Tab-separated table of C-alpha atoms and ligand atoms in Angstrom:
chain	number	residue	atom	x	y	z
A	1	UNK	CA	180.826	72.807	256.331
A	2	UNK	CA	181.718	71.040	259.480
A	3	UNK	CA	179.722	68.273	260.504
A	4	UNK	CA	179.362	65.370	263.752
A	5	UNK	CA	178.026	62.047	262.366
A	6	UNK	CA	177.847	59.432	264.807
A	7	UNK	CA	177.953	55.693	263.429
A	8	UNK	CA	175.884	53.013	264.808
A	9	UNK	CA	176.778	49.858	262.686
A	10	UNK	CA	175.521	47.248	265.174
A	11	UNK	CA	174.782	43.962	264.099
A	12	UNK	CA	175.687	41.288	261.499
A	13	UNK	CA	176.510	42.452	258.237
A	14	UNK	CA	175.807	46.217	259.637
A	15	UNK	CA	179.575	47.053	259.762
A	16	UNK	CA	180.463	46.224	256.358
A	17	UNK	CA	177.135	48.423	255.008
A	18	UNK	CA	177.852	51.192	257.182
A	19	UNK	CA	181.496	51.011	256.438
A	20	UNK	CA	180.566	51.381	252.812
A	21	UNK	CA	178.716	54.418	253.358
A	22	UNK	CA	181.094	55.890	255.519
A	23	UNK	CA	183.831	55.303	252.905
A	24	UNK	CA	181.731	57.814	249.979
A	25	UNK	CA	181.117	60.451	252.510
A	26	UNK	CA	184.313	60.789	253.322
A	27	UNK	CA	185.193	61.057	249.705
A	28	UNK	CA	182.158	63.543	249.651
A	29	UNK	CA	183.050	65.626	251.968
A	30	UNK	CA	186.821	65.631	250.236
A	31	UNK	CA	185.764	66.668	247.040
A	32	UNK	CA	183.450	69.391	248.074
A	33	UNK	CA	185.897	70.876	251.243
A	34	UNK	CA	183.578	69.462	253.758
A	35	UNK	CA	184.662	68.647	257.201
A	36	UNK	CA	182.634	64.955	258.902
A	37	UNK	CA	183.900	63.710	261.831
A	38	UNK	CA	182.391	60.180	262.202
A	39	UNK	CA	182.602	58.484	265.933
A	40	UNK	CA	181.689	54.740	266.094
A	41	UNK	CA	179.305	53.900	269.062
A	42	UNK	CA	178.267	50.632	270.536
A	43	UNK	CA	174.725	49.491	269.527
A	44	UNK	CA	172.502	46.326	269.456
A	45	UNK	CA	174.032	43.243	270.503
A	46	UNK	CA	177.074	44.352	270.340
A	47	UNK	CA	176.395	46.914	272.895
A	48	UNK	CA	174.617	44.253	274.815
A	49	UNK	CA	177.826	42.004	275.167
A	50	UNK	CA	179.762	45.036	276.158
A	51	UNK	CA	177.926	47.132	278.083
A	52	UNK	CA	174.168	44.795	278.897
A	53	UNK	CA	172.338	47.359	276.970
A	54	UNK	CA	171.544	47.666	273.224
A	55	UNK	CA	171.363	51.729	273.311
A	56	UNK	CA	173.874	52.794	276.509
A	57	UNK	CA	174.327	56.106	278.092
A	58	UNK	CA	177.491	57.032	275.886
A	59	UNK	CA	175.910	56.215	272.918
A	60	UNK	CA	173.014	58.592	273.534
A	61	UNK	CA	175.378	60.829	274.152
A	62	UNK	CA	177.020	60.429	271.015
A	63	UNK	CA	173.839	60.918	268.944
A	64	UNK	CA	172.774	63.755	270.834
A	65	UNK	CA	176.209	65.821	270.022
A	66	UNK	CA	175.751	64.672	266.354
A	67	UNK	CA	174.058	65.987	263.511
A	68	UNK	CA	172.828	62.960	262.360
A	69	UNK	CA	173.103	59.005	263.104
A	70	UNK	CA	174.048	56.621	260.429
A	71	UNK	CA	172.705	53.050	260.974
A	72	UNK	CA	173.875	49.573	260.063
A	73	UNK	CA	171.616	47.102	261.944
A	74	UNK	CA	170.522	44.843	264.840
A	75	UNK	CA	169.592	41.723	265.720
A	76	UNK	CA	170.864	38.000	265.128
A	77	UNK	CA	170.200	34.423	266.050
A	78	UNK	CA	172.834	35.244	269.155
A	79	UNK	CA	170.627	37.201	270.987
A	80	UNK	CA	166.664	35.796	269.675
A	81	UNK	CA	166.334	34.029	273.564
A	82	UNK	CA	162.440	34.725	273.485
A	83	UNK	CA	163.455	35.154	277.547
A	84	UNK	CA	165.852	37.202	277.002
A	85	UNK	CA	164.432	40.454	279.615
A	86	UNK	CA	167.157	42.969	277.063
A	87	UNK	CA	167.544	42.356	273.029
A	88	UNK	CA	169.287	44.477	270.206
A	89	UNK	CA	165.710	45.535	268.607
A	90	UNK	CA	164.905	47.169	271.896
A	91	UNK	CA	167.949	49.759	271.195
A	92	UNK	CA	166.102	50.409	268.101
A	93	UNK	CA	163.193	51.518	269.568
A	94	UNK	CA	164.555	53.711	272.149
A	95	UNK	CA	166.891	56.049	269.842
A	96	UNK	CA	163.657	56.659	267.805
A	97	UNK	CA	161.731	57.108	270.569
A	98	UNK	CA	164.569	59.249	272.399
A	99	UNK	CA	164.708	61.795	269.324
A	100	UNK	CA	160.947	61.510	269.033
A	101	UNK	CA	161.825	60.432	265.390
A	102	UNK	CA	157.911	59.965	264.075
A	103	UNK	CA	158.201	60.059	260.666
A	104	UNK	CA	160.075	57.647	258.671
A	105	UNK	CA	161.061	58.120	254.682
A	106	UNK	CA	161.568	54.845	252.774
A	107	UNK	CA	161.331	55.727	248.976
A	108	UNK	CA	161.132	52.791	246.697
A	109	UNK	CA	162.201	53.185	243.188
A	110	UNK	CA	162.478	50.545	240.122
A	111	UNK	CA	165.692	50.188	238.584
A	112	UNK	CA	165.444	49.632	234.888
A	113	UNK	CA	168.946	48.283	234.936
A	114	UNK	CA	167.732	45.226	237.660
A	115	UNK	CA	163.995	44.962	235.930
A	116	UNK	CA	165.251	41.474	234.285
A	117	UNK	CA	165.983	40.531	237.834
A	118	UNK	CA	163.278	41.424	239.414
A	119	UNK	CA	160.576	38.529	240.029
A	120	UNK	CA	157.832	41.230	238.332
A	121	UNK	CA	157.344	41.259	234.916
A	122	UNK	CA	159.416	44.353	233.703
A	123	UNK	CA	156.337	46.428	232.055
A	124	UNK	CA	155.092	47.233	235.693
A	125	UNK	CA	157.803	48.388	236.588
A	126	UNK	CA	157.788	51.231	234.652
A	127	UNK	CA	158.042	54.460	235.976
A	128	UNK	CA	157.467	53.209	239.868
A	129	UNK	CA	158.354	55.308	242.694
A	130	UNK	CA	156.765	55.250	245.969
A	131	UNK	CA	157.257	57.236	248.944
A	132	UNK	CA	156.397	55.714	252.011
A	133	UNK	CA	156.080	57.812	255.132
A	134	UNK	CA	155.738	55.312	257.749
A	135	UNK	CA	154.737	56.753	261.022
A	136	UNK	CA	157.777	55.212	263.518
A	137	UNK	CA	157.006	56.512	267.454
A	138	UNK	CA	153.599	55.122	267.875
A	139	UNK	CA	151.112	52.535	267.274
A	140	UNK	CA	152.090	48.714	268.736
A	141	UNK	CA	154.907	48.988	268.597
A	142	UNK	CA	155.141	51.347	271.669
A	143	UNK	CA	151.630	50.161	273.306
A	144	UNK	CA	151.512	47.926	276.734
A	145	UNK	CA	152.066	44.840	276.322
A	146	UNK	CA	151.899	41.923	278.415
A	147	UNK	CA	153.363	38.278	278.161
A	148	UNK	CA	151.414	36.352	281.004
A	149	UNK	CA	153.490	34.556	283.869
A	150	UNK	CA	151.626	30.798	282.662
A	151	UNK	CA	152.547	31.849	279.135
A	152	UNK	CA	148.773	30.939	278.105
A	153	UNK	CA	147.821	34.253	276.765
A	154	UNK	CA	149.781	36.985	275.857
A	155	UNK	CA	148.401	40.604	274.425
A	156	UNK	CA	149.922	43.858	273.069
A	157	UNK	CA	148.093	47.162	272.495
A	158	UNK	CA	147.837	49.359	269.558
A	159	UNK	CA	146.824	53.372	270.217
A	160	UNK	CA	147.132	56.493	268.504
A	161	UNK	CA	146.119	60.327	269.145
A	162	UNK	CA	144.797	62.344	266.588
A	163	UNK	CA	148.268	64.800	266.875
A	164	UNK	CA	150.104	61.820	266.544
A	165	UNK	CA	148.386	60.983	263.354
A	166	UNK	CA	148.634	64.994	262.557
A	167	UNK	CA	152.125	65.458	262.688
A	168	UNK	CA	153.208	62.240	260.332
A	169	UNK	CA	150.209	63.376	257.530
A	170	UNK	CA	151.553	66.704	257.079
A	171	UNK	CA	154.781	65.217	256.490
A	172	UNK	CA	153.239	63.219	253.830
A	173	UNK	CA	150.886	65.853	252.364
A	174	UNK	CA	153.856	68.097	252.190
A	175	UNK	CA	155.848	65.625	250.300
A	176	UNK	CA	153.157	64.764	247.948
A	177	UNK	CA	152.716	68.613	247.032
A	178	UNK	CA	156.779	68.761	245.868
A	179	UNK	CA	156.499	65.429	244.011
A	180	UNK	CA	152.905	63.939	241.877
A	181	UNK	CA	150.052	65.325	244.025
A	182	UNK	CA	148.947	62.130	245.108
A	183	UNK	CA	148.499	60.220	248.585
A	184	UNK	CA	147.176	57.392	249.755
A	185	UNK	CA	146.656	56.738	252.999
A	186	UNK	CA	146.507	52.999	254.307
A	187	UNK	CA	144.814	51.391	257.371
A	188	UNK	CA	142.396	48.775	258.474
A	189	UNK	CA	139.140	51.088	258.925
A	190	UNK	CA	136.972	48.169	258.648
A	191	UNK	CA	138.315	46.509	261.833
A	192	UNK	CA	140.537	49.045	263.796
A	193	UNK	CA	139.832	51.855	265.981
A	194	UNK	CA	142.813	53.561	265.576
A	195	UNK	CA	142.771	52.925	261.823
A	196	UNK	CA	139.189	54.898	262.019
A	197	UNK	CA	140.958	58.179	264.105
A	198	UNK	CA	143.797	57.368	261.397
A	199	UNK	CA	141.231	57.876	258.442
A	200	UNK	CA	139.073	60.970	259.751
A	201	UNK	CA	142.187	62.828	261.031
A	202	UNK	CA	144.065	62.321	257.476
A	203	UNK	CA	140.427	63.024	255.455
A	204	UNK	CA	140.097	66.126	257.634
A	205	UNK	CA	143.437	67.423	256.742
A	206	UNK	CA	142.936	67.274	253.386
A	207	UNK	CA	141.154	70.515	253.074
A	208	UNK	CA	144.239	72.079	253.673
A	209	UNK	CA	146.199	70.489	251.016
A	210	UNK	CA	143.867	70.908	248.095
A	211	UNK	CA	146.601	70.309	245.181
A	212	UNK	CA	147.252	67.001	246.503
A	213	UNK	CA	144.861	64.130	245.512
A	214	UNK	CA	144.064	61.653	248.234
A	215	UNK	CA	142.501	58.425	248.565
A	216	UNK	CA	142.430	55.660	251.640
A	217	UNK	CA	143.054	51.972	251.149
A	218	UNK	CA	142.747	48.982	253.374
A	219	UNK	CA	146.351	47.589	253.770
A	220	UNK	CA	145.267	44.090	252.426
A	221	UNK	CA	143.999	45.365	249.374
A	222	UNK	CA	147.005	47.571	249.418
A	223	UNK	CA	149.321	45.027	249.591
A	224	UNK	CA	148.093	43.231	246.482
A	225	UNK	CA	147.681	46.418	244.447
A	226	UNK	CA	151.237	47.648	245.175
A	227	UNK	CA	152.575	44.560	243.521
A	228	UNK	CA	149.761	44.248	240.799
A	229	UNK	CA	150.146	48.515	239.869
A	230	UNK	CA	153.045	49.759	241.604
A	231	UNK	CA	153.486	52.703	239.393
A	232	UNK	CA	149.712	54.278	239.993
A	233	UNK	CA	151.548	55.498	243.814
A	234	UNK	CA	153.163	58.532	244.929
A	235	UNK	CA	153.374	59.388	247.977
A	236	UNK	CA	151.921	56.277	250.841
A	237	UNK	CA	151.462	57.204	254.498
A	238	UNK	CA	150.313	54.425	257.479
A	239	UNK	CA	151.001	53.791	260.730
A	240	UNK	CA	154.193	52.075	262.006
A	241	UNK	CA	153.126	48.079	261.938
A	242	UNK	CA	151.432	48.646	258.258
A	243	UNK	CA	154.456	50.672	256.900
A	244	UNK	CA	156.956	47.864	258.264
A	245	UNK	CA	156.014	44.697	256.226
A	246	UNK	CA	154.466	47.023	253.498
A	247	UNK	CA	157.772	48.568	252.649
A	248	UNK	CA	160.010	45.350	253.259
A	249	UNK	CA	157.131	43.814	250.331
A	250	UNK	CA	157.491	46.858	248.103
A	251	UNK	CA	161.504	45.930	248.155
A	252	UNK	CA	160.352	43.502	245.474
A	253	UNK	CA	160.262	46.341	243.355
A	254	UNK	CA	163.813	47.454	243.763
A	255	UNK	CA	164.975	43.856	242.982
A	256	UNK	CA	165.952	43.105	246.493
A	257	UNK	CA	165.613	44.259	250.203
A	258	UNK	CA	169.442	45.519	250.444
A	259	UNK	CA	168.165	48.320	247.735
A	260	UNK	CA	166.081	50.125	250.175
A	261	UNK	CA	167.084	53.337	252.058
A	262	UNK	CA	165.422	55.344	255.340
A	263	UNK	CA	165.347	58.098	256.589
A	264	UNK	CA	163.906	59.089	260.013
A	265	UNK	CA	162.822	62.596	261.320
A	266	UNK	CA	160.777	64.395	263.614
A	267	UNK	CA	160.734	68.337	264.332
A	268	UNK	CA	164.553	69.325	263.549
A	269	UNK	CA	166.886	68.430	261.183
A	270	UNK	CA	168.844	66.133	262.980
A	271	UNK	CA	167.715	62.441	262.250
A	272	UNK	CA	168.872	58.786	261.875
A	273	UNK	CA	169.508	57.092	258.091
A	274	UNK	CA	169.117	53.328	257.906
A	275	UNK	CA	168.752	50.636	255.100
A	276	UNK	CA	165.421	49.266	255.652
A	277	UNK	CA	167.019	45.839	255.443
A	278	UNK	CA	167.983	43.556	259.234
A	279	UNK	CA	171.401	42.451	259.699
A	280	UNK	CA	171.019	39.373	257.515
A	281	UNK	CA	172.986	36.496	259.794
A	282	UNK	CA	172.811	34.365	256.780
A	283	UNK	CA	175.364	36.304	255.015
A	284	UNK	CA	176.951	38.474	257.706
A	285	UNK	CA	180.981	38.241	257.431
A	286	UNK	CA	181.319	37.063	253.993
A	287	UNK	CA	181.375	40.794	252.264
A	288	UNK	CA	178.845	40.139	250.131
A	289	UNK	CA	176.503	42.138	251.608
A	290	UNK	CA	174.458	45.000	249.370
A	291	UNK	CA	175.520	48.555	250.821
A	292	UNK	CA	173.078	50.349	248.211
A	293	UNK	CA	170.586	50.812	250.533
A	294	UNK	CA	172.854	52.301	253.040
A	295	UNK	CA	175.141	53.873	250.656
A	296	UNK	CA	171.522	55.997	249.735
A	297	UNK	CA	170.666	56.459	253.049
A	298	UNK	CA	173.860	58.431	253.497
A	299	UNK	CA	172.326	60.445	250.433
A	300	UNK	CA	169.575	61.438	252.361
A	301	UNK	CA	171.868	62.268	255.399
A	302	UNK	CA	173.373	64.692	253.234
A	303	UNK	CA	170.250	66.089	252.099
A	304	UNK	CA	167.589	66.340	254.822
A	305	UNK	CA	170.665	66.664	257.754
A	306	UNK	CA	172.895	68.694	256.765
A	307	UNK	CA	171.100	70.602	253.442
A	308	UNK	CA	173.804	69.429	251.152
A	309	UNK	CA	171.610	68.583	248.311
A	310	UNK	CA	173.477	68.795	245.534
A	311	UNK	CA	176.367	66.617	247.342
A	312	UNK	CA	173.342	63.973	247.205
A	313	UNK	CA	172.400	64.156	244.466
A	314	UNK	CA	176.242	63.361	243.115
A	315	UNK	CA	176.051	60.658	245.202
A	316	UNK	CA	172.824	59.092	243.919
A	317	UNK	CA	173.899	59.537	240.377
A	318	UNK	CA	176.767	57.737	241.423
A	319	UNK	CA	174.598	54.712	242.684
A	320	UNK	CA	172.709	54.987	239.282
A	321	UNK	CA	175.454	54.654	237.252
A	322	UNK	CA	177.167	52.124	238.987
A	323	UNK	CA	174.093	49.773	238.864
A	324	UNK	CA	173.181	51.238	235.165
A	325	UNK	CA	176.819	49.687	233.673
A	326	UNK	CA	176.295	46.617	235.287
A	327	UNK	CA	178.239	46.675	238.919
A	328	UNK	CA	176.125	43.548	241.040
A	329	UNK	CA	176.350	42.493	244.312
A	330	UNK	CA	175.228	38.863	244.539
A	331	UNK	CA	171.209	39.451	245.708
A	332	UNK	CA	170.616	41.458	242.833
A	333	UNK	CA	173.050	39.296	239.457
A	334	UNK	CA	171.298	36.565	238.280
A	335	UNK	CA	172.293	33.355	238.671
A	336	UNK	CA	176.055	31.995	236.933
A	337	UNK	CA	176.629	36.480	236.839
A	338	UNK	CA	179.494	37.464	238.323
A	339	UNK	CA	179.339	39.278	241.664
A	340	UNK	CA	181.032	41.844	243.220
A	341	UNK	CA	181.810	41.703	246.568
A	342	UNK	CA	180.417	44.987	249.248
A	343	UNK	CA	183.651	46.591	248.858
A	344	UNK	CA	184.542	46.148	244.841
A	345	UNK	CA	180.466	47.458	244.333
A	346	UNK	CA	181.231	50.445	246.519
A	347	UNK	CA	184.718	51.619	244.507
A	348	UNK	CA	182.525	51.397	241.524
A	349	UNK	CA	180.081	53.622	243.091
A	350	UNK	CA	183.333	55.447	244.247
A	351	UNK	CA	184.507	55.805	240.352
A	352	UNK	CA	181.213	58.081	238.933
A	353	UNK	CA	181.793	60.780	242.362
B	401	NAD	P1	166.956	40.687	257.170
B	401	NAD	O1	166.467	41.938	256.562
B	401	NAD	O2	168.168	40.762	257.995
B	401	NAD	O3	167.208	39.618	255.994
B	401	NAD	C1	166.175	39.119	255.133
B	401	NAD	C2	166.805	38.509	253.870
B	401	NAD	O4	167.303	39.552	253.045
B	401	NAD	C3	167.995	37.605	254.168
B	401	NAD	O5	168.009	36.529	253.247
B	401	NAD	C4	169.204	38.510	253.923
B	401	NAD	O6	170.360	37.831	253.520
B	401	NAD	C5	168.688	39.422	252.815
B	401	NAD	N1	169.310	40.738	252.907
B	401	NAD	C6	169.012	41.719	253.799
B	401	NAD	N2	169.789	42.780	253.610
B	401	NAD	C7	170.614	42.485	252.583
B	401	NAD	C8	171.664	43.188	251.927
B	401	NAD	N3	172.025	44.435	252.291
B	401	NAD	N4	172.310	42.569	250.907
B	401	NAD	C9	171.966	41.338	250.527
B	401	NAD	N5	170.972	40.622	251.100
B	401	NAD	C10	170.312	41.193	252.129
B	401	NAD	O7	165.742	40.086	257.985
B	401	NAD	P2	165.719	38.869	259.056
B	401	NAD	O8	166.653	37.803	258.618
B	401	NAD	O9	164.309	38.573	259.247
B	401	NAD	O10	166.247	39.532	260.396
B	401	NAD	C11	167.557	39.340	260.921
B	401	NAD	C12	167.737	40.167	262.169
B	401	NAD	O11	167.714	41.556	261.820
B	401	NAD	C13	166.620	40.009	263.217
B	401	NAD	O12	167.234	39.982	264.475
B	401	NAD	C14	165.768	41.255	263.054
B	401	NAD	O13	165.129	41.637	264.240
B	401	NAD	C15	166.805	42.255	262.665
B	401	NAD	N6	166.297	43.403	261.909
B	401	NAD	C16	166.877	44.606	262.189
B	401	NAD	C17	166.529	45.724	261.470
B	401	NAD	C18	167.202	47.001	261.784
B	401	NAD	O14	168.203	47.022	262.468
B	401	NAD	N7	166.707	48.122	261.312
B	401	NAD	C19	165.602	45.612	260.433
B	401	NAD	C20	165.027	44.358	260.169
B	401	NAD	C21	165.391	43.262	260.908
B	402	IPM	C1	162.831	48.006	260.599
B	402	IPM	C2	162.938	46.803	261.502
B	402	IPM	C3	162.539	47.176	262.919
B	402	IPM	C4	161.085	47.617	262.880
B	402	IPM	C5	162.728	46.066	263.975
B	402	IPM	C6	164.095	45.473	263.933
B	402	IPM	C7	162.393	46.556	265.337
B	402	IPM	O1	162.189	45.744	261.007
B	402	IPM	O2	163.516	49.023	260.871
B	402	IPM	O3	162.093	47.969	259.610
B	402	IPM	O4	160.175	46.772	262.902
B	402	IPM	O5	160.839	48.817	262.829
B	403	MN	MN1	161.366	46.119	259.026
């Protein structure tokens, strides 16, 4: 098949993830007669030294001729100015908002290869994997907000509609019914308005779904019980604030943040695939940077994008393997190990396609 993938690798050590992941699809798409034709667009900071704007007209452009949008990341200390009127995490926001991209898929699985690494004791990590379906177009992070001219007060608001709240649960419900028949669905009813609409609308749903078991947690509970039981979850929906630091936690799991993968759809197939991870400054340029997270998120281009499943699949095995004989990037060997660097971890991935 033929296929447009635009590449938005942004910020810090974005390129050399992105470039990773671009590197197996194109041995992908090789090996199975495929035909991707990646164009490289301005995003972030980047795009706000070149053009004063983190998500320009050509690069909507770009992602609205593609089939999908692969993502590195945004941000660094270069462009934090807290008066700064434009910065790179605004880009963000737009392109999901542009492609109305509400429901965002960060599965977290244990590896038992990094279990010894991880800072939980290995017998809970048995046997954990977690879908989260964060909801990514509303909530806070797209209500008013206001930073007062004397800088005394400052206030941001949080609101969600019932179809809102719809649209994101059936994705959820729907995923729970092809994987263990469980959901939970996390919010703060005990304080939060919208976390009560959140509740009722998901409870109400339920009838329709009756193969899938669901409960509701409160997200501070949740946060402790994901660490202290991580394998008694399936499939976790919540709104977008909740589902950000929830999922960057449950990267404890995986034995580090660069592990994590994302996908992010709303009605069609097209969508945009992003580690969960930021553009680490701290390690940006040296090319030590985990791609795994990227290098899956490419998977789950293949899969939910362009319907190549079993071209995801190879490439996920290949990810296993890799990490199963022992290949390491530095977050994830422990200490004295030997490391490879982004690029000698992705030809090992590179040797099981
Ligand atoms: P971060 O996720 O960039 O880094 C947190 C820690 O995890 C750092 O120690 C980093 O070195 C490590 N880390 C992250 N990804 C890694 C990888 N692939 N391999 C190895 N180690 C990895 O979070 P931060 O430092 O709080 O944020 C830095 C910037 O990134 C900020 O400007 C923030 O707004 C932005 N950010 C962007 C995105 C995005 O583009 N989707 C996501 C989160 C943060
Ligand atoms: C993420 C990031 C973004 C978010 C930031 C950079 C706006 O943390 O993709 O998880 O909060 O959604
Ligand atoms: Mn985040």
């Amino acid at each position: 098949m033929k296929a447009t993938i635009t590449v938005l690798s942004g910020d810090g050590i974005g390129p050399e993830v992105t470039g990773a992941a671009v590197s197996l699809l194109e041995v992908i798409a090789a090996r199975h007669g495929h035909q991707f034709t990646f164009h490289e667009a301005p995003f972030g900071g980047a795009a706000i030294d070149g053009h004063g704007d983190p998500f320009p007209k050509e690069t909507i452009r770009r992602c609205e001729s593609a089939d999908a949008v692969l993502l590195g990341a945004v941000g660094g200390p270069k462009w934090t100015d807290p008066k700064a009127a434009v910065r790179p995490e605004q880009g963000l926001l737009r392109l999901r908002k542009h492609f109305e991209l509400f429901a965002n898929l960060r599965p977290v699985k244990a590896y038992p290869a990094l279990a010894a690494f991880a800072p939980l004791r290995a017998d809970l990590l048995e046997g954990v994997d977690i879908l989260f379906v964060r909801e990514l177009t509303g909530g806070i992070y797209f209500g008013a907000r206001q930073e007062q001219g004397d800088g005394a007060t400052a206030w941001d608001t949080m609101e969600y509609s019932v179809h809102e709240v719809e649209r994101v649960a059936h994705v959820a419900f729907r995923a729970a019914q092809k994987r263990n028949h469980r959901l939970t669905s996390v919010d703060k009813a005990n304080v939060l308005a919208t976390s009560r609409l959140w509740q009722r609308t998901v409870e109400r749903m339920a009838g329709d779904y009756p193969d899938v078991k669901l409960d509701h947690m409160l997200v501070d509970a949740f946060a402790m019980q994901v660490l202290r039981t991580p394998a008694r979850y399936d499939v976790v929906v919540t709104e977008n604030m909740f589902g950000d630091i929830l999922t960057d936690e449950s990267a404890v799991l995986a034995g580090s943040l660069g592990m994590l993968p994302s996908a992010s759809l709303g009605k069609g197939t097209f969508g945009v695939y992003e580690p969960i991870h930021g553009s680490a400054p701290d390690i940006a340029g040296q090319g030590i940077a985990n791609p795994t997270g990227t290098i899956l998120s490419a998977a789950m281009l293949l899969r939910f994008s362009l319907n190549l499943d079993e071209e995801a699949q190879n490439l996920e095995r290949a990810v296993d393997m890799a990490i199963a004989e022992g290949a390491r990037t530095r977050d994830v060997a422990s200490t004295g190990a030997l490391a490879l660097s982004t690029s000698e971890f992705t030809a090992a991935v590179k040797a099981h396609l």
